[in-house]
């Protein structure tokens, strides 16, 4: 399973990267970045730091689009912390980051390995849109494309109707859907249409402190015992005995606090973790092929995704929308992946 990940790392992107690195049979062939949760450059530095902790400094990290296609870049330090990873402190290995063009990197991988590489997009779709403009056959060249984005018959997390990724760069999302519509009209098999993991399923993956404690114990480390009543500290605090687990815990503590402050409970929505498991082929899901589009012109409805299951538009289906998943399986697979990473990581760190 060759996977090319496109991220805006981000706390839930961090979890997605841990999942990919800790899943047997996954070959992470590269990671590209875009502006979204944080800047494309900071995302690349974060990604390189995560890969270092996972013992994967060999994975190329390439900076991609630094700006949305048409809109100004907006980032979310209030959601993901000042550097994008909450209160965690990552190794500084930004010197490993490449600046030589994400789209060229994508197309080189796809053309050298036609039909063998899954593209996973967990941030705004800017790089995917640019790659489709450069290579309209991208959906044919990829094994499949998995996208985290959208909200169907479900409230948004950025506006009342829009999720963050599509709101951040709605024009890119619209280009992706236009390209997949053209491909579907030209006979692209339904199994090659992009797979959408949207809020109505990703927010079912509601991570809780007890799940984090289960994970760290499974990895052979010390309990954390996070609660909403815990005194807050704007710095790393975790002391599990594992560098990797400390980073994960300090990142998730910020995410727990953010969701709590917005009246969602002391939880964390791990949107990108589900998308990573879908890309890796280890998530149990059901999908519906549907015609999907996104709003760009109205500021009120910017980034709002719409699906037409009743075929009112008269369009062919251009996406596979994930309609069901199993959160407890997601959490179990995540704990197993992290446990595989912890001991080799700590040996390298001299713990």
Short mmCIF file of the C-alpha atoms (twelve columns), coordinates in Angstrom:
data_MODEL
# 
_entry.id   MODEL 
# 
loop_
_atom_site.group_PDB 
_atom_site.id 
_atom_site.type_symbol 
_atom_site.label_atom_id 
_atom_site.label_alt_id 
_atom_site.label_comp_id 
_atom_site.label_asym_id 
_atom_site.label_seq_id 
_atom_site.Cartn_x 
_atom_site.Cartn_y 
_atom_site.Cartn_z 
_atom_site.pdbx_PDB_model_num 
ATOM 1   C CA . UNK A 1   0.000   0.000  0.000   1 
ATOM 2   C CA . UNK A 2   1.832   3.081  -1.302  1 
ATOM 3   C CA . UNK A 3   0.469   6.301  0.220   1 
ATOM 4   C CA . UNK A 4   1.335   9.876  -0.626  1 
ATOM 5   C CA . UNK A 5   0.000   12.132 2.131   1 
ATOM 6   C CA . UNK A 6   -0.874  15.807 1.740   1 
ATOM 7   C CA . UNK A 7   -1.257  17.544 5.100   1 
ATOM 8   C CA . UNK A 8   -1.447  20.836 6.982   1 
ATOM 9   C CA . UNK A 9   -0.039  19.396 10.231  1 
ATOM 10  C CA . UNK A 10  -2.218  20.105 12.618  1 
ATOM 11  C CA . UNK A 11  -2.994  17.938 15.644  1 
ATOM 12  C CA . UNK A 12  -5.250  15.487 13.854  1 
ATOM 13  C CA . UNK A 13  -2.799  15.378 10.920  1 
ATOM 14  C CA . UNK A 14  -0.134  14.419 13.466  1 
ATOM 15  C CA . UNK A 15  -2.337  11.501 14.544  1 
ATOM 16  C CA . UNK A 16  -2.855  10.525 10.898  1 
ATOM 17  C CA . UNK A 17  0.909   10.450 10.320  1 
ATOM 18  C CA . UNK A 18  1.420   8.248  13.384  1 
ATOM 19  C CA . UNK A 19  -1.227  5.892  12.038  1 
ATOM 20  C CA . UNK A 20  0.447   5.640  8.638   1 
ATOM 21  C CA . UNK A 21  3.913   5.121  10.096  1 
ATOM 22  C CA . UNK A 22  2.679   2.482  12.536  1 
ATOM 23  C CA . UNK A 23  0.535   0.432  10.144  1 
ATOM 24  C CA . UNK A 24  2.169   -2.709 8.722   1 
ATOM 25  C CA . UNK A 25  2.116   -2.855 4.955   1 
ATOM 26  C CA . UNK A 26  1.898   0.913  4.431   1 
ATOM 27  C CA . UNK A 27  4.704   2.457  2.406   1 
ATOM 28  C CA . UNK A 28  4.610   6.194  3.060   1 
ATOM 29  C CA . UNK A 29  6.329   7.416  -0.102  1 
ATOM 30  C CA . UNK A 30  6.238   11.111 0.731   1 
ATOM 31  C CA . UNK A 31  4.399   13.920 2.486   1 
ATOM 32  C CA . UNK A 32  3.525   17.270 0.930   1 
ATOM 33  C CA . UNK A 33  2.112   20.258 2.765   1 
ATOM 34  C CA . UNK A 34  -0.262  23.125 2.211   1 
ATOM 35  C CA . UNK A 35  -1.350  26.184 4.162   1 
ATOM 36  C CA . UNK A 36  -4.367  25.560 6.386   1 
ATOM 37  C CA . UNK A 37  -4.162  24.718 10.084  1 
ATOM 38  C CA . UNK A 38  -0.793  26.463 9.943   1 
ATOM 39  C CA . UNK A 39  1.433   27.680 7.135   1 
ATOM 40  C CA . UNK A 40  2.757   25.243 4.546   1 
ATOM 41  C CA . UNK A 41  6.292   25.858 5.838   1 
ATOM 42  C CA . UNK A 42  5.381   25.258 9.492   1 
ATOM 43  C CA . UNK A 43  3.358   22.217 8.503   1 
ATOM 44  C CA . UNK A 44  6.419   20.810 6.736   1 
ATOM 45  C CA . UNK A 45  8.610   21.432 9.794   1 
ATOM 46  C CA . UNK A 46  5.987   19.749 12.003  1 
ATOM 47  C CA . UNK A 47  5.727   16.812 9.617   1 
ATOM 48  C CA . UNK A 48  9.481   16.302 9.530   1 
ATOM 49  C CA . UNK A 49  9.530   16.336 13.335  1 
ATOM 50  C CA . UNK A 50  6.766   13.719 13.553  1 
ATOM 51  C CA . UNK A 51  8.531   11.484 11.044  1 
ATOM 52  C CA . UNK A 52  11.751  11.823 13.040  1 
ATOM 53  C CA . UNK A 53  9.961   10.546 16.158  1 
ATOM 54  C CA . UNK A 54  8.541   7.662  14.133  1 
ATOM 55  C CA . UNK A 55  12.002  6.650  12.958  1 
ATOM 56  C CA . UNK A 56  11.167  7.645  9.376   1 
ATOM 57  C CA . UNK A 57  13.602  10.425 8.443   1 
ATOM 58  C CA . UNK A 58  13.833  8.771  5.014   1 
ATOM 59  C CA . UNK A 59  10.334  9.927  3.997   1 
ATOM 60  C CA . UNK A 60  10.555  13.052 1.792   1 
ATOM 61  C CA . UNK A 61  8.705   16.133 3.060   1 
ATOM 62  C CA . UNK A 62  7.948   18.720 0.366   1 
ATOM 63  C CA . UNK A 63  6.430   22.162 0.853   1 
ATOM 64  C CA . UNK A 64  3.443   22.662 -1.429  1 
ATOM 65  C CA . UNK A 65  0.986   25.505 -1.963  1 
ATOM 66  C CA . UNK A 66  1.536   28.306 0.532   1 
ATOM 67  C CA . UNK A 67  -1.690  30.119 -0.419  1 
ATOM 68  C CA . UNK A 68  -5.189  29.019 -1.430  1 
ATOM 69  C CA . UNK A 69  -5.995  29.312 -5.132  1 
ATOM 70  C CA . UNK A 70  -7.847  32.641 -4.838  1 
ATOM 71  C CA . UNK A 71  -8.551  33.449 -1.197  1 
ATOM 72  C CA . UNK A 72  -6.051  34.844 1.323   1 
ATOM 73  C CA . UNK A 73  -4.573  32.279 3.688   1 
ATOM 74  C CA . UNK A 74  -6.169  31.969 7.130   1 
ATOM 75  C CA . UNK A 75  -4.647  29.685 9.779   1 
ATOM 76  C CA . UNK A 76  -6.057  28.406 13.081  1 
ATOM 77  C CA . UNK A 77  -3.660  28.861 16.029  1 
ATOM 78  C CA . UNK A 78  -6.685  28.962 18.351  1 
ATOM 79  C CA . UNK A 79  -7.575  25.411 17.263  1 
ATOM 80  C CA . UNK A 80  -4.160  23.788 16.828  1 
ATOM 81  C CA . UNK A 81  -1.802  25.933 18.874  1 
ATOM 82  C CA . UNK A 82  0.815   28.533 17.972  1 
ATOM 83  C CA . UNK A 83  2.879   26.098 15.882  1 
ATOM 84  C CA . UNK A 84  0.088   23.743 14.862  1 
ATOM 85  C CA . UNK A 85  0.743   20.905 17.334  1 
ATOM 86  C CA . UNK A 86  -0.829  22.199 20.523  1 
ATOM 87  C CA . UNK A 87  1.535   22.299 23.494  1 
ATOM 88  C CA . UNK A 88  3.856   19.661 22.033  1 
ATOM 89  C CA . UNK A 89  7.513   20.245 21.247  1 
ATOM 90  C CA . UNK A 90  8.804   18.425 18.165  1 
ATOM 91  C CA . UNK A 91  12.388  17.763 17.095  1 
ATOM 92  C CA . UNK A 92  13.731  20.547 14.895  1 
ATOM 93  C CA . UNK A 93  14.673  18.808 11.669  1 
ATOM 94  C CA . UNK A 94  13.282  21.420 9.280   1 
ATOM 95  C CA . UNK A 95  16.552  21.265 7.311   1 
ATOM 96  C CA . UNK A 96  15.253  18.011 5.797   1 
ATOM 97  C CA . UNK A 97  12.278  19.754 4.189   1 
ATOM 98  C CA . UNK A 98  12.354  20.123 0.414   1 
ATOM 99  C CA . UNK A 99  11.191  23.241 -1.400  1 
ATOM 100 C CA . UNK A 100 11.297  21.869 -4.949  1 
ATOM 101 C CA . UNK A 101 7.577   21.631 -5.756  1 
ATOM 102 C CA . UNK A 102 4.860   19.359 -4.439  1 
ATOM 103 C CA . UNK A 103 2.984   18.970 -7.724  1 
ATOM 104 C CA . UNK A 104 6.078   17.766 -9.581  1 
ATOM 105 C CA . UNK A 105 6.741   15.331 -6.730  1 
ATOM 106 C CA . UNK A 106 3.171   13.979 -6.952  1 
ATOM 107 C CA . UNK A 107 3.196   13.560 -10.711 1 
ATOM 108 C CA . UNK A 108 6.596   11.901 -10.736 1 
ATOM 109 C CA . UNK A 109 5.389   9.333  -8.179  1 
ATOM 110 C CA . UNK A 110 2.108   8.693  -10.010 1 
ATOM 111 C CA . UNK A 111 3.678   8.338  -13.442 1 
ATOM 112 C CA . UNK A 112 6.433   6.026  -12.209 1 
ATOM 113 C CA . UNK A 113 3.922   3.857  -10.329 1 
ATOM 114 C CA . UNK A 114 0.641   4.092  -12.266 1 
ATOM 115 C CA . UNK A 115 -2.353  2.717  -10.394 1 
ATOM 116 C CA . UNK A 116 -0.304  1.909  -7.273  1 
ATOM 117 C CA . UNK A 117 -0.334  5.057  -5.130  1 
ATOM 118 C CA . UNK A 118 -3.144  6.298  -2.894  1 
ATOM 119 C CA . UNK A 119 -3.272  10.042 -2.356  1 
ATOM 120 C CA . UNK A 120 -4.478  11.140 1.080   1 
ATOM 121 C CA . UNK A 121 -5.478  14.803 1.482   1 
ATOM 122 C CA . UNK A 122 -6.105  15.879 5.082   1 
ATOM 123 C CA . UNK A 123 -5.806  19.639 4.595   1 
ATOM 124 C CA . UNK A 124 -7.240  22.075 2.046   1 
ATOM 125 C CA . UNK A 125 -7.334  20.608 -1.476  1 
ATOM 126 C CA . UNK A 126 -4.987  23.196 -2.987  1 
ATOM 127 C CA . UNK A 127 -2.205  20.813 -4.012  1 
ATOM 128 C CA . UNK A 128 -4.717  18.303 -5.373  1 
ATOM 129 C CA . UNK A 129 -6.403  20.983 -7.477  1 
ATOM 130 C CA . UNK A 130 -3.063  22.177 -8.855  1 
ATOM 131 C CA . UNK A 131 -2.012  18.617 -9.647  1 
ATOM 132 C CA . UNK A 132 -5.306  17.983 -11.486 1 
ATOM 133 C CA . UNK A 133 -4.805  21.139 -13.541 1 
ATOM 134 C CA . UNK A 134 -1.342  19.881 -14.479 1 
ATOM 135 C CA . UNK A 135 -2.440  16.258 -15.044 1 
ATOM 136 C CA . UNK A 136 -6.161  15.722 -15.783 1 
ATOM 137 C CA . UNK A 137 -5.601  11.932 -15.710 1 
ATOM 138 C CA . UNK A 138 -4.629  12.018 -12.043 1 
ATOM 139 C CA . UNK A 139 -7.608  9.946  -10.857 1 
ATOM 140 C CA . UNK A 140 -6.659  7.251  -13.362 1 
ATOM 141 C CA . UNK A 141 -2.977  7.342  -12.404 1 
ATOM 142 C CA . UNK A 142 -3.681  7.068  -8.668  1 
ATOM 143 C CA . UNK A 143 -4.893  3.897  -7.023  1 
ATOM 144 C CA . UNK A 144 -7.446  6.145  -5.334  1 
ATOM 145 C CA . UNK A 145 -7.784  9.567  -3.710  1 
ATOM 146 C CA . UNK A 146 -9.040  10.017 -0.134  1 
ATOM 147 C CA . UNK A 147 -10.063 13.495 1.015   1 
ATOM 148 C CA . UNK A 148 -10.991 14.774 4.450   1 
ATOM 149 C CA . UNK A 149 -13.483 17.557 3.918   1 
ATOM 150 C CA . UNK A 150 -17.100 18.598 3.723   1 
ATOM 151 C CA . UNK A 151 -20.218 18.256 5.835   1 
ATOM 152 C CA . UNK A 152 -23.405 16.699 4.446   1 
ATOM 153 C CA . UNK A 153 -26.689 17.262 6.305   1 
ATOM 154 C CA . UNK A 154 -24.513 18.108 9.287   1 
ATOM 155 C CA . UNK A 155 -23.367 21.311 10.947  1 
ATOM 156 C CA . UNK A 156 -20.026 22.772 9.937   1 
ATOM 157 C CA . UNK A 157 -17.092 23.373 12.254  1 
ATOM 158 C CA . UNK A 158 -16.033 26.692 10.711  1 
ATOM 159 C CA . UNK A 159 -19.335 28.215 9.620   1 
ATOM 160 C CA . UNK A 160 -22.837 26.836 10.273  1 
ATOM 161 C CA . UNK A 161 -22.554 24.781 7.060   1 
ATOM 162 C CA . UNK A 162 -18.857 24.458 6.124   1 
ATOM 163 C CA . UNK A 163 -15.919 22.435 7.397   1 
ATOM 164 C CA . UNK A 164 -12.479 24.003 7.755   1 
ATOM 165 C CA . UNK A 165 -10.703 22.363 4.813   1 
ATOM 166 C CA . UNK A 166 -13.278 23.352 2.188   1 
ATOM 167 C CA . UNK A 167 -13.828 26.786 3.728   1 
ATOM 168 C CA . UNK A 168 -10.082 27.484 3.726   1 
ATOM 169 C CA . UNK A 169 -9.804  26.904 -0.038  1 
ATOM 170 C CA . UNK A 170 -13.273 26.468 -1.561  1 
ATOM 171 C CA . UNK A 171 -11.992 27.170 -5.074  1 
ATOM 172 C CA . UNK A 172 -9.595  24.238 -4.858  1 
ATOM 173 C CA . UNK A 173 -12.367 21.924 -3.637  1 
ATOM 174 C CA . UNK A 174 -14.587 23.098 -6.500  1 
ATOM 175 C CA . UNK A 175 -11.837 22.367 -9.028  1 
ATOM 176 C CA . UNK A 176 -11.412 18.871 -7.579  1 
ATOM 177 C CA . UNK A 177 -15.138 18.171 -7.882  1 
ATOM 178 C CA . UNK A 178 -15.250 19.575 -11.403 1 
ATOM 179 C CA . UNK A 179 -12.320 17.353 -12.380 1 
ATOM 180 C CA . UNK A 180 -13.895 14.258 -10.820 1 
ATOM 181 C CA . UNK A 181 -17.175 15.063 -12.600 1 
ATOM 182 C CA . UNK A 182 -15.378 15.259 -15.940 1 
ATOM 183 C CA . UNK A 183 -13.584 12.000 -15.190 1 
ATOM 184 C CA . UNK A 184 -16.852 10.281 -14.225 1 
ATOM 185 C CA . UNK A 185 -18.538 11.472 -17.405 1 
ATOM 186 C CA . UNK A 186 -15.602 10.049 -19.370 1 
ATOM 187 C CA . UNK A 187 -16.067 6.626  -17.813 1 
ATOM 188 C CA . UNK A 188 -13.886 6.625  -14.708 1 
ATOM 189 C CA . UNK A 189 -15.018 3.584  -12.670 1 
ATOM 190 C CA . UNK A 190 -16.914 4.431  -9.478  1 
ATOM 191 C CA . UNK A 191 -14.206 2.728  -7.407  1 
ATOM 192 C CA . UNK A 192 -11.669 5.285  -8.661  1 
ATOM 193 C CA . UNK A 193 -13.771 8.316  -7.711  1 
ATOM 194 C CA . UNK A 194 -12.408 10.335 -4.765  1 
ATOM 195 C CA . UNK A 195 -13.480 9.114  -1.325  1 
ATOM 196 C CA . UNK A 196 -14.819 11.859 0.950   1 
ATOM 197 C CA . UNK A 197 -14.485 11.573 4.731   1 
ATOM 198 C CA . UNK A 198 -16.709 14.418 5.927   1 
ATOM 199 C CA . UNK A 199 -17.708 15.770 9.314   1 
ATOM 200 C CA . UNK A 200 -20.790 13.593 9.713   1 
ATOM 201 C CA . UNK A 201 -18.461 10.589 10.059  1 
ATOM 202 C CA . UNK A 202 -15.178 12.119 11.246  1 
ATOM 203 C CA . UNK A 203 -16.814 13.762 14.259  1 
ATOM 204 C CA . UNK A 204 -17.973 10.328 15.363  1 
ATOM 205 C CA . UNK A 205 -14.275 9.724  16.080  1 
ATOM 206 C CA . UNK A 206 -14.539 11.641 19.334  1 
ATOM 207 C CA . UNK A 207 -11.345 10.951 21.211  1 
ATOM 208 C CA . UNK A 208 -11.488 11.054 25.018  1 
ATOM 209 C CA . UNK A 209 -8.893  11.143 27.807  1 
ATOM 210 C CA . UNK A 210 -9.750  7.550  28.814  1 
ATOM 211 C CA . UNK A 211 -8.903  6.406  25.285  1 
ATOM 212 C CA . UNK A 212 -5.573  8.222  25.507  1 
ATOM 213 C CA . UNK A 213 -4.863  6.499  28.825  1 
ATOM 214 C CA . UNK A 214 -5.729  3.149  27.270  1 
ATOM 215 C CA . UNK A 215 -3.326  3.933  24.430  1 
ATOM 216 C CA . UNK A 216 -0.379  4.885  26.646  1 
ATOM 217 C CA . UNK A 217 -0.851  1.841  28.884  1 
ATOM 218 C CA . UNK A 218 -1.022  -0.382 25.803  1 
ATOM 219 C CA . UNK A 219 2.279   1.169  24.719  1 
ATOM 220 C CA . UNK A 220 3.823   0.347  28.098  1 
ATOM 221 C CA . UNK A 221 3.881   3.898  29.460  1 
ATOM 222 C CA . UNK A 222 2.485   5.800  32.461  1 
ATOM 223 C CA . UNK A 223 -1.109  7.023  32.760  1 
ATOM 224 C CA . UNK A 224 -1.874  10.683 32.095  1 
ATOM 225 C CA . UNK A 225 -5.254  11.126 33.767  1 
ATOM 226 C CA . UNK A 226 -6.273  14.254 31.881  1 
ATOM 227 C CA . UNK A 227 -9.547  15.908 32.944  1 
ATOM 228 C CA . UNK A 228 -11.229 19.235 32.305  1 
ATOM 229 C CA . UNK A 229 -10.486 20.179 35.932  1 
ATOM 230 C CA . UNK A 230 -6.723  19.783 35.451  1 
ATOM 231 C CA . UNK A 231 -4.817  23.077 35.887  1 
ATOM 232 C CA . UNK A 232 -3.724  24.348 32.494  1 
ATOM 233 C CA . UNK A 233 -0.175  25.079 31.422  1 
ATOM 234 C CA . UNK A 234 0.880   26.565 28.095  1 
ATOM 235 C CA . UNK A 235 3.898   24.306 27.718  1 
ATOM 236 C CA . UNK A 236 4.765   20.612 27.371  1 
ATOM 237 C CA . UNK A 237 3.817   18.686 30.522  1 
ATOM 238 C CA . UNK A 238 3.505   14.999 29.670  1 
ATOM 239 C CA . UNK A 239 5.977   12.626 31.300  1 
ATOM 240 C CA . UNK A 240 5.044   9.154  30.107  1 
ATOM 241 C CA . UNK A 241 8.578   7.863  29.705  1 
ATOM 242 C CA . UNK A 242 8.256   8.001  25.904  1 
ATOM 243 C CA . UNK A 243 9.206   10.974 23.739  1 
ATOM 244 C CA . UNK A 244 6.638   10.095 21.093  1 
ATOM 245 C CA . UNK A 245 3.832   9.613  23.618  1 
ATOM 246 C CA . UNK A 246 4.711   12.890 25.323  1 
ATOM 247 C CA . UNK A 247 4.336   14.712 22.011  1 
ATOM 248 C CA . UNK A 248 1.017   13.021 21.301  1 
ATOM 249 C CA . UNK A 249 -0.275  13.752 24.806  1 
ATOM 250 C CA . UNK A 250 0.776   17.413 24.812  1 
ATOM 251 C CA . UNK A 251 -0.813  17.906 21.399  1 
ATOM 252 C CA . UNK A 252 -4.067  16.214 22.398  1 
ATOM 253 C CA . UNK A 253 -4.234  18.112 25.704  1 
ATOM 254 C CA . UNK A 254 -4.458  21.345 23.692  1 
ATOM 255 C CA . UNK A 255 -7.140  19.808 21.472  1 
ATOM 256 C CA . UNK A 256 -9.149  18.615 24.498  1 
ATOM 257 C CA . UNK A 257 -8.995  22.119 25.961  1 
ATOM 258 C CA . UNK A 258 -9.992  23.753 22.678  1 
ATOM 259 C CA . UNK A 259 -13.080 21.592 22.243  1 
ATOM 260 C CA . UNK A 260 -13.999 22.080 25.904  1 
ATOM 261 C CA . UNK A 261 -13.786 25.854 25.560  1 
ATOM 262 C CA . UNK A 262 -16.182 25.703 22.603  1 
ATOM 263 C CA . UNK A 263 -18.767 23.696 24.598  1 
ATOM 264 C CA . UNK A 264 -18.108 20.418 22.820  1 
ATOM 265 C CA . UNK A 265 -16.833 18.540 25.849  1 
ATOM 266 C CA . UNK A 266 -13.313 17.600 26.925  1 
ATOM 267 C CA . UNK A 267 -12.784 15.614 23.717  1 
ATOM 268 C CA . UNK A 268 -10.861 15.802 20.430  1 
ATOM 269 C CA . UNK A 269 -12.296 15.238 16.966  1 
ATOM 270 C CA . UNK A 270 -9.678  13.236 15.046  1 
ATOM 271 C CA . UNK A 271 -10.964 13.896 11.531  1 
ATOM 272 C CA . UNK A 272 -7.720  13.094 9.737   1 
ATOM 273 C CA . UNK A 273 -7.133  9.864  11.646  1 
ATOM 274 C CA . UNK A 274 -10.227 8.310  10.069  1 
ATOM 275 C CA . UNK A 275 -9.163  9.496  6.603   1 
ATOM 276 C CA . UNK A 276 -5.708  7.958  7.103   1 
ATOM 277 C CA . UNK A 277 -7.227  4.625  8.054   1 
ATOM 278 C CA . UNK A 278 -9.500  4.755  4.998   1 
ATOM 279 C CA . UNK A 279 -6.470  5.434  2.807   1 
ATOM 280 C CA . UNK A 280 -4.596  2.539  4.426   1 
ATOM 281 C CA . UNK A 281 -7.546  0.215  3.812   1 
ATOM 282 C CA . UNK A 282 -8.007  -0.675 7.482   1 
ATOM 283 C CA . UNK A 283 -11.236 1.223  8.282   1 
ATOM 284 C CA . UNK A 284 -14.625 -0.442 8.086   1 
ATOM 285 C CA . UNK A 285 -16.808 1.996  6.155   1 
ATOM 286 C CA . UNK A 286 -19.793 2.220  3.851   1 
ATOM 287 C CA . UNK A 287 -19.924 4.677  0.959   1 
ATOM 288 C CA . UNK A 288 -22.471 6.137  -1.435  1 
ATOM 289 C CA . UNK A 289 -21.580 7.371  -4.920  1 
ATOM 290 C CA . UNK A 290 -23.088 10.834 -5.227  1 
ATOM 291 C CA . UNK A 291 -22.805 14.059 -7.188  1 
ATOM 292 C CA . UNK A 292 -20.963 16.558 -4.968  1 
ATOM 293 C CA . UNK A 293 -20.141 20.243 -5.353  1 
ATOM 294 C CA . UNK A 294 -19.131 23.139 -3.120  1 
ATOM 295 C CA . UNK A 295 -20.073 26.807 -2.824  1 
ATOM 296 C CA . UNK A 296 -17.504 29.500 -3.582  1 
ATOM 297 C CA . UNK A 297 -19.294 32.723 -4.533  1 
ATOM 298 C CA . UNK A 298 -21.422 33.466 -1.458  1 
ATOM 299 C CA . UNK A 299 -19.462 34.471 1.622   1 
ATOM 300 C CA . UNK A 300 -22.271 33.090 3.786   1 
ATOM 301 C CA . UNK A 301 -22.053 29.672 2.106   1 
ATOM 302 C CA . UNK A 302 -18.336 29.661 1.343   1 
ATOM 303 C CA . UNK A 303 -17.012 26.096 1.459   1 
ATOM 304 C CA . UNK A 304 -20.456 24.548 1.948   1 
ATOM 305 C CA . UNK A 305 -20.517 21.086 0.397   1 
ATOM 306 C CA . UNK A 306 -23.669 19.743 -1.246  1 
ATOM 307 C CA . UNK A 307 -24.466 16.182 -2.328  1 
ATOM 308 C CA . UNK A 308 -27.289 15.272 -4.687  1 
ATOM 309 C CA . UNK A 309 -28.353 11.723 -3.888  1 
ATOM 310 C CA . UNK A 310 -31.788 12.323 -5.488  1 
ATOM 311 C CA . UNK A 311 -30.158 13.235 -8.835  1 
ATOM 312 C CA . UNK A 312 -31.952 16.590 -9.009  1 
ATOM 313 C CA . UNK A 313 -28.952 18.095 -10.785 1 
ATOM 314 C CA . UNK A 314 -28.979 15.324 -13.367 1 
ATOM 315 C CA . UNK A 315 -25.223 14.832 -12.931 1 
ATOM 316 C CA . UNK A 316 -23.321 11.579 -12.710 1 
ATOM 317 C CA . UNK A 317 -21.870 10.734 -9.317  1 
ATOM 318 C CA . UNK A 318 -18.380 12.147 -8.880  1 
ATOM 319 C CA . UNK A 319 -17.461 11.090 -5.326  1 
ATOM 320 C CA . UNK A 320 -17.690 8.174  -2.940  1 
ATOM 321 C CA . UNK A 321 -19.075 9.721  0.248   1 
ATOM 322 C CA . UNK A 322 -18.353 7.819  3.464   1 
ATOM 323 C CA . UNK A 323 -21.672 7.388  5.264   1 
ATOM 324 C CA . UNK A 324 -20.775 5.050  8.115   1 
ATOM 325 C CA . UNK A 325 -17.755 4.049  10.163  1 
ATOM 326 C CA . UNK A 326 -16.922 2.324  13.444  1 
ATOM 327 C CA . UNK A 327 -15.182 4.678  15.899  1 
ATOM 328 C CA . UNK A 328 -14.126 2.007  18.413  1 
ATOM 329 C CA . UNK A 329 -12.295 0.191  15.605  1 
ATOM 330 C CA . UNK A 330 -10.624 3.491  14.677  1 
ATOM 331 C CA . UNK A 331 -9.398  3.995  18.235  1 
ATOM 332 C CA . UNK A 332 -8.160  0.412  18.533  1 
ATOM 333 C CA . UNK A 333 -6.224  0.618  15.254  1 
ATOM 334 C CA . UNK A 334 -4.697  3.926  16.352  1 
ATOM 335 C CA . UNK A 335 -3.549  2.505  19.697  1 
ATOM 336 C CA . UNK A 336 -2.019  -0.496 17.940  1 
ATOM 337 C CA . UNK A 337 -0.169  1.720  15.462  1 
ATOM 338 C CA . UNK A 338 1.273   3.976  18.166  1 
ATOM 339 C CA . UNK A 339 2.329   0.988  20.275  1 
ATOM 340 C CA . UNK A 340 4.359   -0.309 17.329  1 
ATOM 341 C CA . UNK A 341 6.215   2.996  17.146  1 
ATOM 342 C CA . UNK A 342 6.936   3.697  20.791  1 
ATOM 343 C CA . UNK A 343 9.718   1.294  21.744  1 
ATOM 344 C CA . UNK A 344 11.886  1.685  18.614  1 
ATOM 345 C CA . UNK A 345 11.454  5.446  18.926  1 
ATOM 346 C CA . UNK A 346 12.500  5.517  22.569  1 
ATOM 347 C CA . UNK A 347 15.517  3.297  21.874  1 
ATOM 348 C CA . UNK A 348 16.654  5.804  19.264  1 
ATOM 349 C CA . UNK A 349 16.071  8.659  21.667  1 
ATOM 350 C CA . UNK A 350 18.226  6.959  24.293  1 
ATOM 351 C CA . UNK A 351 15.393  6.504  26.768  1 
# 
